[in-house]
Short mmCIF file of C-alpha atoms and ligand atoms in Angstrom, two decimals:
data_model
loop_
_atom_site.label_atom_id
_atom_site.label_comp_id
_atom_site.label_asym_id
_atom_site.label_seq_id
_atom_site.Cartn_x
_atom_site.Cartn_y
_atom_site.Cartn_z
CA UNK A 1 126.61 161.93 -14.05
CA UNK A 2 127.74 162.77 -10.64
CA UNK A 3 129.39 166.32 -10.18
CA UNK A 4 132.82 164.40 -8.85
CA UNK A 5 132.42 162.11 -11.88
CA UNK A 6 133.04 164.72 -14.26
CA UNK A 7 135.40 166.54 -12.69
CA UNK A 8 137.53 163.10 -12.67
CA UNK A 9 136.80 162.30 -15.84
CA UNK A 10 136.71 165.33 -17.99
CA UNK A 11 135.97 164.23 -21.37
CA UNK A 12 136.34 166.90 -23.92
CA UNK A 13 134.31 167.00 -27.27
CA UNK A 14 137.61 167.15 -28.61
CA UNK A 15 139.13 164.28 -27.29
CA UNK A 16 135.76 162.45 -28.48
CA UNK A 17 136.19 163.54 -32.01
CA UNK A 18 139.98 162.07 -32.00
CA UNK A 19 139.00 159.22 -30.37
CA UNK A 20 136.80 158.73 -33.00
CA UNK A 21 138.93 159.69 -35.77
CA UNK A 22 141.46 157.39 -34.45
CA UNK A 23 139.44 154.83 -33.79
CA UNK A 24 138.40 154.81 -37.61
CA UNK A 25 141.50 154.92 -39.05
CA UNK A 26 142.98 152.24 -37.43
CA UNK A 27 139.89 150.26 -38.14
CA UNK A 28 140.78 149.83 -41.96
CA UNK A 29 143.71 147.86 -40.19
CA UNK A 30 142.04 145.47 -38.41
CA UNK A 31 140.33 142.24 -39.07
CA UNK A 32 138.07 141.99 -35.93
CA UNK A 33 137.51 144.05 -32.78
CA UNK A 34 137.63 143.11 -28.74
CA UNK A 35 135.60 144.33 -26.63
CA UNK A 36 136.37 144.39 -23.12
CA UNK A 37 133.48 145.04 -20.79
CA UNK A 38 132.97 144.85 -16.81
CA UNK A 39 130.86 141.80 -16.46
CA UNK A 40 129.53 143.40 -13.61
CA UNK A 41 128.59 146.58 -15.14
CA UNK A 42 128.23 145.18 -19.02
CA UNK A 43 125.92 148.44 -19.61
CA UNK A 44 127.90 150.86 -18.09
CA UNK A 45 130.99 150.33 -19.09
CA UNK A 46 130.07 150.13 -22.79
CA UNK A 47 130.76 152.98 -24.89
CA UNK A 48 127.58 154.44 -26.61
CA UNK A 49 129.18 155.25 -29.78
CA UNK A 50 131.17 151.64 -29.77
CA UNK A 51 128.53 149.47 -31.55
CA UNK A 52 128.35 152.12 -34.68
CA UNK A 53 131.58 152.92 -34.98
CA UNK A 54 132.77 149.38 -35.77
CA UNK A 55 129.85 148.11 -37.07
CA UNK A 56 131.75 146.36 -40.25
CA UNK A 57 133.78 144.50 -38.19
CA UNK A 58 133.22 140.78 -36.55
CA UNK A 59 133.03 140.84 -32.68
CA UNK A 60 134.20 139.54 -30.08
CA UNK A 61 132.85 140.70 -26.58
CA UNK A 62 134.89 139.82 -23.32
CA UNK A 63 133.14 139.78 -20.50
CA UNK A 64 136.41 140.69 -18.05
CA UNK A 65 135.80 140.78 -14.40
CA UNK A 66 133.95 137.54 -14.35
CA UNK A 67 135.38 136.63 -10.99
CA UNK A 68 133.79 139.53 -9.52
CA UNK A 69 130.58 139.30 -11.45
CA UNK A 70 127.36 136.84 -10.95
CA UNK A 71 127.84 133.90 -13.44
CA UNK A 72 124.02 133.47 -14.22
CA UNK A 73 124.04 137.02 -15.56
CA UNK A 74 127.22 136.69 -17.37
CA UNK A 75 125.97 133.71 -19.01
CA UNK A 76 122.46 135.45 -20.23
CA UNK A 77 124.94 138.58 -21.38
CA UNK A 78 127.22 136.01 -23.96
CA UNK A 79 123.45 134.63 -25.05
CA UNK A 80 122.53 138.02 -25.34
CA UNK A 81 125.98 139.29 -28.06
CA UNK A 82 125.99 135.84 -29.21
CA UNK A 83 122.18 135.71 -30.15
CA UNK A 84 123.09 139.45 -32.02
CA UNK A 85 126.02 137.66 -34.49
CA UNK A 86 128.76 138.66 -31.87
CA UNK A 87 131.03 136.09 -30.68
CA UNK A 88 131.59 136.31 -26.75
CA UNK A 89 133.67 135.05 -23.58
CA UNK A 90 133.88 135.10 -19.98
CA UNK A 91 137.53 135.82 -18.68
CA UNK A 92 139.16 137.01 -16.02
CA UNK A 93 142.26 138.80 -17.00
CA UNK A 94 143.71 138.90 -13.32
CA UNK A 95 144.37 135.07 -13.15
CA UNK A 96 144.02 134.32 -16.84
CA UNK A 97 141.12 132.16 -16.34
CA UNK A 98 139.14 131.59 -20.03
CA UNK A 99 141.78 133.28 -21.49
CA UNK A 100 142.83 130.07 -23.41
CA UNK A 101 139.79 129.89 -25.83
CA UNK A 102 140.41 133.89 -27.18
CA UNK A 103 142.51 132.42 -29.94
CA UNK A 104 141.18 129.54 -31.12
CA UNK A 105 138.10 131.94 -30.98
CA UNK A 106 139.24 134.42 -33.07
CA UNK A 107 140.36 131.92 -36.03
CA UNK A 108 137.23 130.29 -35.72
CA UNK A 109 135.60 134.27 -35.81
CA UNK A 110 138.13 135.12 -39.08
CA UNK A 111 137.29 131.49 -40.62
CA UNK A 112 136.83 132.93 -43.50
CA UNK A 113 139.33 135.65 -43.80
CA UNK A 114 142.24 132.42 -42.85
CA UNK A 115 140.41 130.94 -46.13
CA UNK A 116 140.95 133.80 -48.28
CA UNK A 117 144.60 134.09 -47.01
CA UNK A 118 145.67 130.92 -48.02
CA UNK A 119 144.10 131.53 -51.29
CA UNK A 120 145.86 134.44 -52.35
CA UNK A 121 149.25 132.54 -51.07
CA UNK A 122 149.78 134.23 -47.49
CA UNK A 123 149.03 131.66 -45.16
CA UNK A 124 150.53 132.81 -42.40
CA UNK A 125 149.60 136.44 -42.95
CA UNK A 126 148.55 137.49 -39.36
CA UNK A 127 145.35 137.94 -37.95
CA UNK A 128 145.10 141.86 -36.69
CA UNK A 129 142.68 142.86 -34.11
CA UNK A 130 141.90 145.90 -32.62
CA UNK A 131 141.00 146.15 -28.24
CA UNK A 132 138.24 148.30 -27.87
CA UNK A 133 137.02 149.33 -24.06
CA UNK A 134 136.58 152.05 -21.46
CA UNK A 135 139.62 152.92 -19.03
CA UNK A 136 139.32 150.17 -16.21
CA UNK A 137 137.82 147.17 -18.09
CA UNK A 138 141.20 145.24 -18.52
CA UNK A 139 142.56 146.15 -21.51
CA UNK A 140 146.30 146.39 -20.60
CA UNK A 141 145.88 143.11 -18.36
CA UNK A 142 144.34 141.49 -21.21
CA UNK A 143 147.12 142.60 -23.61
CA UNK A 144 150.11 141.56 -21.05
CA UNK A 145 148.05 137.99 -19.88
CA UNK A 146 147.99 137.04 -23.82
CA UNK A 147 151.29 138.24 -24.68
CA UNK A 148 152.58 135.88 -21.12
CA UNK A 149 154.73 139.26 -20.34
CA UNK A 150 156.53 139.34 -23.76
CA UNK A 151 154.73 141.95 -25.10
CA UNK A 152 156.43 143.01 -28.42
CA UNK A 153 156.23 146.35 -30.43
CA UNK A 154 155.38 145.47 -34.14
CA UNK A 155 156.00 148.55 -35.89
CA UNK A 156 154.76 151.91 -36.08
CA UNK A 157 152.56 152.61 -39.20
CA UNK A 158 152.73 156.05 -40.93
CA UNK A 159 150.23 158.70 -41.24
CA UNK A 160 147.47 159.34 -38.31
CA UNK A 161 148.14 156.18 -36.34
CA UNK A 162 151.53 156.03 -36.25
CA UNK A 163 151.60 156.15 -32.48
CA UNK A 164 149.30 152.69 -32.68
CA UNK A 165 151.66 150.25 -30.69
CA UNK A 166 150.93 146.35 -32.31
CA UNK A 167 151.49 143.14 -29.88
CA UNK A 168 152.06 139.73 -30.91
CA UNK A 169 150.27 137.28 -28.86
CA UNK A 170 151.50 134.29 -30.78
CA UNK A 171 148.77 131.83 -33.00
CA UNK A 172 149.54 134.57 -35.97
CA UNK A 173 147.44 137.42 -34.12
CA UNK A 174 148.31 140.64 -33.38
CA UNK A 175 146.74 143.24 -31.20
CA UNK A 176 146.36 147.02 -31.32
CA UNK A 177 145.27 148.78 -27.27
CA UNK A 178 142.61 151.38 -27.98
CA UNK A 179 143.77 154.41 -30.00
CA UNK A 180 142.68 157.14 -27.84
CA UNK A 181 140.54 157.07 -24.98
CA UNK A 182 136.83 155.51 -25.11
CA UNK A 183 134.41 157.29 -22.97
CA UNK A 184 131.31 155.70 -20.88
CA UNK A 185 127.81 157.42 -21.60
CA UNK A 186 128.40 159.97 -19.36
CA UNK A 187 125.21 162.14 -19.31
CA UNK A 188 123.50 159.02 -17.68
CA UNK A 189 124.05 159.46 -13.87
CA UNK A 190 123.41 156.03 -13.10
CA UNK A 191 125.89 155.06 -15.05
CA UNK A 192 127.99 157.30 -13.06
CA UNK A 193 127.08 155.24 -10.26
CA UNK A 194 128.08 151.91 -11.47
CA UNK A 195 131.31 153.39 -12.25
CA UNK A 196 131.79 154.57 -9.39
CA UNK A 197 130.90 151.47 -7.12
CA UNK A 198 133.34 148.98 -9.34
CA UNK A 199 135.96 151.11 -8.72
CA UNK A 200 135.80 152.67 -12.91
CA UNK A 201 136.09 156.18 -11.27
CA UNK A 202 137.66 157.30 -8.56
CA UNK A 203 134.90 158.95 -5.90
CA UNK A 204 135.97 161.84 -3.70
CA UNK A 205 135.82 161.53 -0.07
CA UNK A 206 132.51 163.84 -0.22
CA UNK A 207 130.51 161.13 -2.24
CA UNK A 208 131.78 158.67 -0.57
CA UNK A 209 128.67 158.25 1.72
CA UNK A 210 126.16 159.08 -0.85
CA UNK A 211 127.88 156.35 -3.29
CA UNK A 212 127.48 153.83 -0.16
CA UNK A 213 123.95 154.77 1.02
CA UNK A 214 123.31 154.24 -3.21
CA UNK A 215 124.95 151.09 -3.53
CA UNK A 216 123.30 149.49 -0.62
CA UNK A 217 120.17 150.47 -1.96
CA UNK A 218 120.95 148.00 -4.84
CA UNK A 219 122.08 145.69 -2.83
CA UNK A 220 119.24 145.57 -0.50
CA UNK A 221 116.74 145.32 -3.44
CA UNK A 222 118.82 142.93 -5.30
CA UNK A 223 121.36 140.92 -3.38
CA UNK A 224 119.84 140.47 0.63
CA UNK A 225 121.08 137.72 1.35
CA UNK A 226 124.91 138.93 0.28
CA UNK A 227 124.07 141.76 3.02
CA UNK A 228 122.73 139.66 5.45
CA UNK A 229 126.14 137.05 5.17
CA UNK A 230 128.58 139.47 4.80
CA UNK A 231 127.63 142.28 7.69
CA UNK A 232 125.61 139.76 9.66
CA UNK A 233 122.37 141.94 9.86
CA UNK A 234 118.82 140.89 9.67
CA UNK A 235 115.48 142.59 8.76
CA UNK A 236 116.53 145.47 6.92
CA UNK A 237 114.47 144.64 3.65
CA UNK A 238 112.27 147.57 4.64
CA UNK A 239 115.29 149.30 6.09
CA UNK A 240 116.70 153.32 4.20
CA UNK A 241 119.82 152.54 3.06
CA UNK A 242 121.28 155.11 5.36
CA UNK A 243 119.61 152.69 8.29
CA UNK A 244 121.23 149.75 6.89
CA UNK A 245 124.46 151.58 7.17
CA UNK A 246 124.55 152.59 10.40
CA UNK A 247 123.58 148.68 11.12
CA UNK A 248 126.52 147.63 9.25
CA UNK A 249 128.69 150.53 11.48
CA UNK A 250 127.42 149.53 14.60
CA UNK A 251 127.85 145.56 13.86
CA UNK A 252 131.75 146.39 12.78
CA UNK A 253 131.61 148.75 15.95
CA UNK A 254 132.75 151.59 14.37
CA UNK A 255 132.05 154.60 16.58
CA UNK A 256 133.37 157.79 16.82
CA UNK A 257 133.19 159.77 20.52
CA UNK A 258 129.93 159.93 22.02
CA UNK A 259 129.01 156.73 20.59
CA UNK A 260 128.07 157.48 17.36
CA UNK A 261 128.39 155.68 14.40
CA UNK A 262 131.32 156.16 11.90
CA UNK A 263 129.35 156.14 8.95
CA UNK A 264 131.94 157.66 6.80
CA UNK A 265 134.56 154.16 7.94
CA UNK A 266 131.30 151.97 7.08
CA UNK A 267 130.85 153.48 3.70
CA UNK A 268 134.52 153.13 3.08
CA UNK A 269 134.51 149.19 3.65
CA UNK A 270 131.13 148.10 2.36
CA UNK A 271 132.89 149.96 -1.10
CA UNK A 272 135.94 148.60 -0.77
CA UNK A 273 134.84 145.03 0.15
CA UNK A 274 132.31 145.22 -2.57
CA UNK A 275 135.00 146.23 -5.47
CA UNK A 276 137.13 143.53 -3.91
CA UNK A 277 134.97 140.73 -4.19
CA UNK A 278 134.05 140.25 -1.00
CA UNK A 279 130.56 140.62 -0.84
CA UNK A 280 130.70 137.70 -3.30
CA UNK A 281 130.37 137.86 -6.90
CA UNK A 282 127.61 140.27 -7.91
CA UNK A 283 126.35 141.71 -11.26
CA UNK A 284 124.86 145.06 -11.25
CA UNK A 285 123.27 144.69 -14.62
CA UNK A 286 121.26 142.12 -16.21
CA UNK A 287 119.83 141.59 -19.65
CA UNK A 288 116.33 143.05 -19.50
CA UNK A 289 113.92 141.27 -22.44
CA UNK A 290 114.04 137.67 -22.53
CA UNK A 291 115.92 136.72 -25.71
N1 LIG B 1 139.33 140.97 -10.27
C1 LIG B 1 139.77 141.30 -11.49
N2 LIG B 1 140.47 142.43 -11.67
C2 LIG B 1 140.90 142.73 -12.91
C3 LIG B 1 140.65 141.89 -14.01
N3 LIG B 1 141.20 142.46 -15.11
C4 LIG B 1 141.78 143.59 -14.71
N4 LIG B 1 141.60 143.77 -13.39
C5 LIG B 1 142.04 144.94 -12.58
O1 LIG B 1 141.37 146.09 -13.08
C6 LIG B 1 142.22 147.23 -13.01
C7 LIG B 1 142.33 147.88 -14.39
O2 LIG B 1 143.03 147.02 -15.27
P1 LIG B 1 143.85 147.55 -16.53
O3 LIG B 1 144.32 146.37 -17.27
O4 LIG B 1 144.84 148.56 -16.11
O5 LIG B 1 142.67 148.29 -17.33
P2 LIG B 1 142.78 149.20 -18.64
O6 LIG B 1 141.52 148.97 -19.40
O7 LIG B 1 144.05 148.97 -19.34
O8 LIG B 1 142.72 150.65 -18.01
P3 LIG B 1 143.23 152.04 -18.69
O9 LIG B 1 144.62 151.82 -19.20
O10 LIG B 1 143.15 153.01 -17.58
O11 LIG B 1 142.28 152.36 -19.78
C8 LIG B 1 143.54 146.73 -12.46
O12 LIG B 1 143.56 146.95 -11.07
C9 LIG B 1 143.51 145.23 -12.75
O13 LIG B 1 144.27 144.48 -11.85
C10 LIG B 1 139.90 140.69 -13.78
O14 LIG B 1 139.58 139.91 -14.69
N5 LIG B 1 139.50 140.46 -12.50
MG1 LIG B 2 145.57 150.31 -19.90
#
């Protein structure tokens, strides 16, 4: 991970261990577990511990973002969970788009749990699940789109989760936000990256070049033609990144005196343009193996 990354991020092994502890505690709680991931990053902004740490729980994966993200990739990620028992959904948490199947996805998830319920005479005993995701995937838009703004305090429960805050979100389910703080795999720099071109982590002016020269790397190996529409410039596919920046500069004219190119303004709008969508909808990571 990037120098700047850590210093923004600064996870401590002993937030991890609390997060984890937390995490665990709460899970005896829950019937199910969210996930909220960056469709665009679906890698990336997983945490690495995520997968064993609720392992005895049923899934369901959201795939947030998916305005911003390629829809051909989304769709192979939901094969992807779904193929590996999860259940899975494309939403985008801004508008609310998708966000009408969650519940009648989670009772169709907890099937069997609604079954056993009604058999032991609590039929409308609710449905508890647990929202599990990075900082930045969506997790407080996804709690406040579901709740339509009433978001409700439940109670507090005793003992080590007492500061867990429940939401109703109406259809009998209730929803507990991350206890503690989840944290990406860090020690993998190109993770770093990702997170830093969606916007996940903050960069500091000083990267801000690097980050750009990166991302157009990725951009010019994976998405051309998104370069070519957006900046208007041709025949860079053999093009250094840093080249393809200063073509971008010189096409926004963006000079500084002596007619040199600004290439500290041109990495500042090809990021900001990218995290707002406006290099079109692009997905940084795709499933590898054919499933
Ligand atoms: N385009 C787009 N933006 C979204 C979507 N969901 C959330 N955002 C934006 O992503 C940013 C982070 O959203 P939050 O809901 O605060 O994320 P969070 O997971 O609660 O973040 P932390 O509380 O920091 O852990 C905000 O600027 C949201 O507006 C979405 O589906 N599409
Ligand atoms: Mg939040």
């Amino acid at each position: 991970m990037a120098d700047s990354v850590k210093q923004t991020v600064q996870w401590f092994p002993g937030h991890m261990a609390k997060t984890r502890r937390l995490i665990k505690e709460s899970l005896k709680q829950v019937d199910a577990v969210t996930m909220i991931l960056d469709a665009r990053i679906p890698e990336s902004s997983k945490n690495p511990e995520i997968d064993s740490l609720t392992r005895d729980k049923p899934k369901i994966i959201l795939f947030n973002k998916a305005d911003l993200a390629d829809s051909r990739a989304t769709r192979q990620w939901i094969e992807y969970y779904e193929a590996r028992g999860s259940a899975a959904l494309e939403v985008d948490c801004r508008s609310g788009n998708g966000l009408n199947k969650f519940r009648p996805l989670v009772r169709d998830v907890l099937k069997d749990k609604i079954r056993q319920n009604e058999e032991k005479g609590m039929p409308g005993k609710a449905l508890r699940i647990m929202v599990v995701g990075i900082p930045n995937t969506g997790k407080s838009s996804f709690i406040n789109r579901m709740g339509a703004g009433s978001k409700a305090k439940v109670e507090d429960r005793a003992g080590v989760t007492k500061n867990n805050q429940w939401f109703v979100i109406g259809g009998g389910i209730e929803m507990l936000d991350t206890p503690g703080v989840l944290w990406p795999k860090f020690e993998d720099p190109e993770v770093g990256d990702k997170l830093a071109f969606t916007g996940g982590i903050k960069d500091q002016i000083l990267d801000t070049e690097t980050l750009a020269v990166r991302f157009l790397a990725v951009m010019r190996d994976n998405y051309p033609e998104k370069l070519a529409e957006r900046y208007k410039i041709t025949g860079f596919a053999d093009k250094e990144p840093y080249e393809i920046l200063e073509m971008i500069g010189r096409k926004r004219g963006m000079l500084i005196s002596g007619g040199e190119i600004d290439t500290m303004r041109a990495s500042v709008a090809v990021l900001d343009e990218y995290r707002g969508g406006k290099l079109g909808r692009i997905t940084l990571e795709w499933v590898k193996n054919d499933i």
